[in-house]
């Protein structure tokens, strides 16, 4: 019980101090709106095609929603030594890092549903397989957050974390099948797509929305889950190695 | 009044509160802590005294799990933490040498948050936070953001955050460095209160008089090694009973002190500083004959000051480090230090 009081307090503190701040809330709403509008206008198609864009816009909203703040706040807390407070608390490092990431995961998931709500007013969404769509959003939220965690524990300065996260995020927009099918990419680039976790989440979303997917859903979920575990464990190892010296 | 709940989870056997054996920590080629061993008894106030860079903070980081040891063993509250620094963190409170609270939270929120990290329920943590804000004189600033606090207020709130979970063992890293005289006095009073109520305290400081005033036992640490460790009274023993007089004179050339030594063989003379002569004796020093002796030789005595031997004399004798240099060194490094 004591551990869960600590967990919930870290989660609530981060939500209040970082994620629910007006600039971040407005960023969380405006960013997915801007992406939806941009791709909708750029595609030059009618409203009926909005569902084709939905998996990409949802994913980009999660990706930027989760990684933008987490990488900055963690690096900042480490710089001003407030992260030491958490390291001194009698909770395991695993639970501590889960608490630190849960706010970002929730923020990413909420961001994901903004384009979904917009699409609900513009298109018929009765064909979406929600039992695949929702778990995929949650898993993309988790894997993106853990990617952000991995980045932030590898950086020493806030600007390093930001640069490092852009290094991952922008290529993923083009490589992970968000707006361009992976199979349409040049054959020598495709292996890169399959080493990026987001590809598997987007594949599920495309399958859930449009019925088009490359791999079986089971395999997509397993690989996404494995990426979550590996990124989390690597981040923990980096915290122990780099932050407890 | 804020109460320290003593011994909630400390093992009930006679294990020392802190037991360190052959502790070593290297950063590359630099040996920050070099094979140190010591014990701190339950309820004891133990001081770690040394200059800047001696290894005091590294030792605290090793004991609290913020740094990884290279060799040695650590037991806290009878629990072996050598391989698992988390094992005894529930027994420990830490006040670091720099404030490390959250700038975006208020003082009250910071304290409540720190209490929650130890699993304390909401109503209790709010009550404790309010009590500590009162004790530290921060009630008026309770709902102001920590970022807007003065340096002294930050140090006091950081101290309060370190004790809000009422730890039986407390690590204090330079708790009065960089704060004003009044705040330092208040902090020292709180340390003494905590000690009286049974908290085991491990205190690092470079203020010798602070260590002398507060600690029951003291270790002198220099360049990562403990050079002396003993009870404060035992450390003071060699200088106790000594009578020291410092004469400020117009000329303190060696032949003057030589002449004094041959005329007053019962005293020991040595030049203390430019134009100062130190007179030492097991018996009270009679000033009159000395001033007459000097004045007869055309040397003016501008001041005669009795010096009470202190831990500083012992520290200088053992380590060869001048206390004043140590203080200035710390202040140059940003410690401030208004005592």
XYZ file of C-alpha atoms in Angstrom, chain A:
245
model
C 0.000 0.000 0.000
C 2.804 2.413 0.941
C 4.451 1.839 -2.418
C 1.224 2.661 -4.220
C 0.849 5.895 -2.258
C 4.314 6.824 -3.540
C 3.465 5.682 -7.072
C 0.238 7.670 -7.216
C 1.867 10.755 -5.710
C 4.634 10.775 -8.320
C 2.022 10.274 -11.049
C -0.261 13.015 -9.678
C 2.653 15.418 -9.126
C 3.871 14.980 -12.701
C 0.357 15.396 -14.115
C -0.153 18.596 -12.148
C 3.344 20.005 -12.560
C 3.929 19.135 -16.200
C 1.143 17.549 -18.234
C -1.870 19.598 -17.119
C -0.149 22.944 -17.500
C -2.104 25.158 -19.962
C 0.721 25.315 -22.554
C 0.946 21.525 -22.635
C -2.810 21.014 -22.749
C -3.074 23.456 -25.649
C -0.108 21.749 -27.345
C -1.838 18.406 -26.812
C -4.975 19.669 -28.563
C -3.489 21.905 -31.243
C -0.800 19.507 -32.364
C -3.117 16.621 -33.393
C -5.567 19.134 -34.882
C -2.811 20.681 -36.993
C -1.574 17.289 -38.205
C -5.108 16.159 -39.054
C -5.804 19.346 -40.991
C -2.442 19.281 -42.748
C -2.702 15.729 -43.992
C -6.365 16.080 -44.870
C -5.695 19.165 -47.007
C -2.511 17.673 -48.493
C -4.226 14.414 -49.469
C -6.735 16.420 -51.564
C -9.315 13.692 -51.101
C -12.856 13.802 -49.786
C -14.117 13.316 -46.253
C -14.607 9.609 -46.875
C -10.817 9.162 -46.940
C -10.241 10.630 -43.494
C -10.147 7.128 -42.024
C -7.112 6.325 -44.165
C -5.259 9.139 -42.433
C -6.523 8.310 -38.962
C -3.896 5.660 -37.961
C -1.039 7.979 -38.951
C -2.459 11.046 -37.204
C -3.287 9.070 -34.070
C 0.225 7.623 -33.948
C 1.946 10.952 -34.524
C -0.160 12.518 -31.748
C 0.902 9.783 -29.320
C 4.524 9.853 -30.396
C 4.950 13.586 -29.946
C 2.639 13.765 -26.912
C 4.621 11.179 -24.968
C 8.205 11.923 -25.942
C 8.094 15.750 -25.960
C 7.563 16.250 -22.257
C 9.033 13.129 -20.711
C 12.489 13.542 -22.190
C 12.601 17.172 -21.055
C 11.163 16.741 -17.553
C 13.335 13.774 -16.633
C 16.515 15.441 -17.824
C 15.490 18.657 -16.052
C 14.779 16.831 -12.778
C 18.114 15.152 -12.989
C 19.900 18.435 -13.654
C 18.303 20.218 -10.696
C 18.858 17.120 -8.539
C 15.185 16.703 -7.619
C 15.358 13.244 -9.188
C 17.666 12.302 -6.288
C 14.653 12.717 -3.993
C 12.986 9.896 -5.865
C 16.096 7.730 -5.865
C 16.295 8.123 -2.076
C 12.699 6.982 -1.574
C 12.114 3.402 -0.422
C 10.524 2.267 -3.671
C 12.082 0.067 -6.312
C 13.613 1.689 -9.361
C 11.146 -0.240 -11.536
C 8.115 1.189 -9.722
C 9.680 4.649 -9.678
C 10.259 4.675 -13.436
C 6.771 3.293 -14.064
C 5.364 6.143 -11.978
C 7.458 8.687 -13.886
C 6.266 7.313 -17.237
C 2.593 6.708 -16.447
C 1.772 10.429 -16.781
C 3.344 10.540 -20.233
C 1.510 7.360 -21.283
C -1.832 8.803 -20.203
C -1.066 12.129 -21.892
C -0.211 10.304 -25.140
C -3.381 8.219 -25.025
C -5.569 11.275 -24.423
C -3.796 13.014 -27.322
C -4.560 10.006 -29.523
C -8.296 10.341 -29.009
C -8.420 13.981 -30.144
C -8.168 13.068 -33.862
C -10.501 10.129 -33.189
C -13.148 12.491 -31.780
C -12.692 14.870 -34.738
C -12.972 11.968 -37.196
C -16.157 10.794 -35.460
C -17.861 14.016 -36.597
C -16.597 13.712 -40.172
C -16.731 10.039 -41.088
C -18.550 6.800 -40.410
C -16.458 4.952 -37.852
C -18.750 1.970 -37.373
C -16.326 -0.283 -39.287
C -13.430 0.236 -36.889
C -12.421 -2.817 -34.854
C -12.219 -1.053 -31.489
C -11.039 -4.183 -29.699
C -7.821 -3.883 -31.728
C -7.721 -0.105 -32.055
C -7.823 0.752 -28.337
C -5.198 -1.793 -27.150
C -2.971 -0.703 -30.042
C -3.241 2.933 -28.937
C -2.346 1.952 -25.369
C 0.643 -0.100 -26.513
C 1.864 2.640 -28.874
C 1.533 5.040 -25.934
C 3.625 2.751 -23.737
C 6.287 1.998 -26.332
C 6.621 5.688 -27.331
C 6.929 6.693 -23.682
C 9.585 4.081 -23.024
C 11.401 5.278 -26.126
C 11.271 8.788 -24.641
C 12.527 7.370 -21.341
C 15.391 5.602 -23.072
C 16.325 8.852 -24.810
C 16.145 10.978 -21.675
C 18.275 8.657 -19.551
C 20.875 8.645 -22.308
C 21.089 12.452 -22.385
C 22.741 14.767 -19.878
C 21.212 18.077 -20.933
C 17.669 19.098 -21.870
C 18.749 20.226 -25.358
C 20.481 16.874 -25.893
C 17.278 15.048 -25.004
C 15.276 17.201 -27.413
C 17.750 16.730 -30.261
C 18.023 13.020 -29.589
C 14.231 12.557 -29.544
C 13.836 14.393 -32.871
C 16.471 12.110 -34.299
C 14.068 9.223 -33.627
C 10.674 10.867 -34.082
C 10.892 12.481 -37.487
C 12.301 9.469 -39.373
C 9.551 7.362 -37.771
C 6.877 9.530 -39.438
C 8.176 8.369 -42.800
C 9.527 4.925 -42.008
C 6.818 3.361 -39.844
C 3.906 3.372 -42.291
C 2.081 6.305 -40.713
C 1.214 7.923 -44.034
C 3.199 5.919 -46.576
C 2.801 2.131 -46.598
C 5.958 0.370 -45.483
C 5.748 -1.930 -48.496
C 5.906 1.082 -50.818
C 9.277 2.174 -49.386
C 12.460 1.255 -51.297
C 13.402 -2.306 -50.432
C 16.729 -1.314 -48.826
C 14.947 1.041 -46.411
C 12.308 -1.459 -45.302
C 14.542 -3.240 -42.732
C 14.802 0.089 -40.919
C 11.000 0.190 -40.647
C 10.934 -3.198 -38.981
C 13.472 -2.299 -36.324
C 11.261 0.594 -35.195
C 8.517 -0.346 -32.714
C 5.930 2.116 -34.004
C 5.684 0.179 -37.308
C 3.934 -2.687 -35.506
C 1.475 -0.392 -33.720
C 0.597 1.416 -36.936
C 0.120 -1.944 -38.647
C -2.518 -2.876 -36.043
C -4.214 0.519 -36.399
C -4.368 0.211 -40.195
C -5.794 -3.278 -39.777
C -8.360 -2.087 -37.230
C -9.461 0.909 -39.337
C -9.054 -0.184 -42.952
C -8.525 -3.936 -42.702
C -5.063 -3.642 -44.318
C -2.096 -4.967 -42.377
C 1.249 -6.596 -43.137
C 1.712 -8.933 -40.158
C -0.731 -10.917 -38.052
C -2.203 -8.906 -35.155
C -0.866 -11.448 -32.671
C 2.662 -11.003 -33.971
C 2.287 -7.203 -33.958
C 1.133 -7.234 -30.330
C 3.904 -9.634 -29.274
C 6.610 -7.549 -30.951
C 5.215 -4.299 -29.509
C 5.122 -5.872 -26.045
C 8.697 -7.074 -26.471
C 9.827 -3.583 -27.508
C 8.130 -2.145 -24.406
C 9.950 -4.618 -22.149
C 13.342 -4.158 -23.824
C 13.187 -0.348 -23.869
C 12.106 -0.247 -20.226
C 14.845 -2.637 -19.110
C 17.486 -0.779 -21.122
C 16.340 2.495 -19.546
C 16.575 0.999 -16.051
C 20.048 -0.279 -16.820
C 21.064 3.186 -18.037
C 19.648 4.849 -14.919
C 21.673 2.488 -12.726
C 24.811 2.915 -14.810
C 24.685 6.612 -15.604
C 22.706 8.190 -12.782
C 23.928 6.122 -9.830
C 27.655 6.370 -10.403
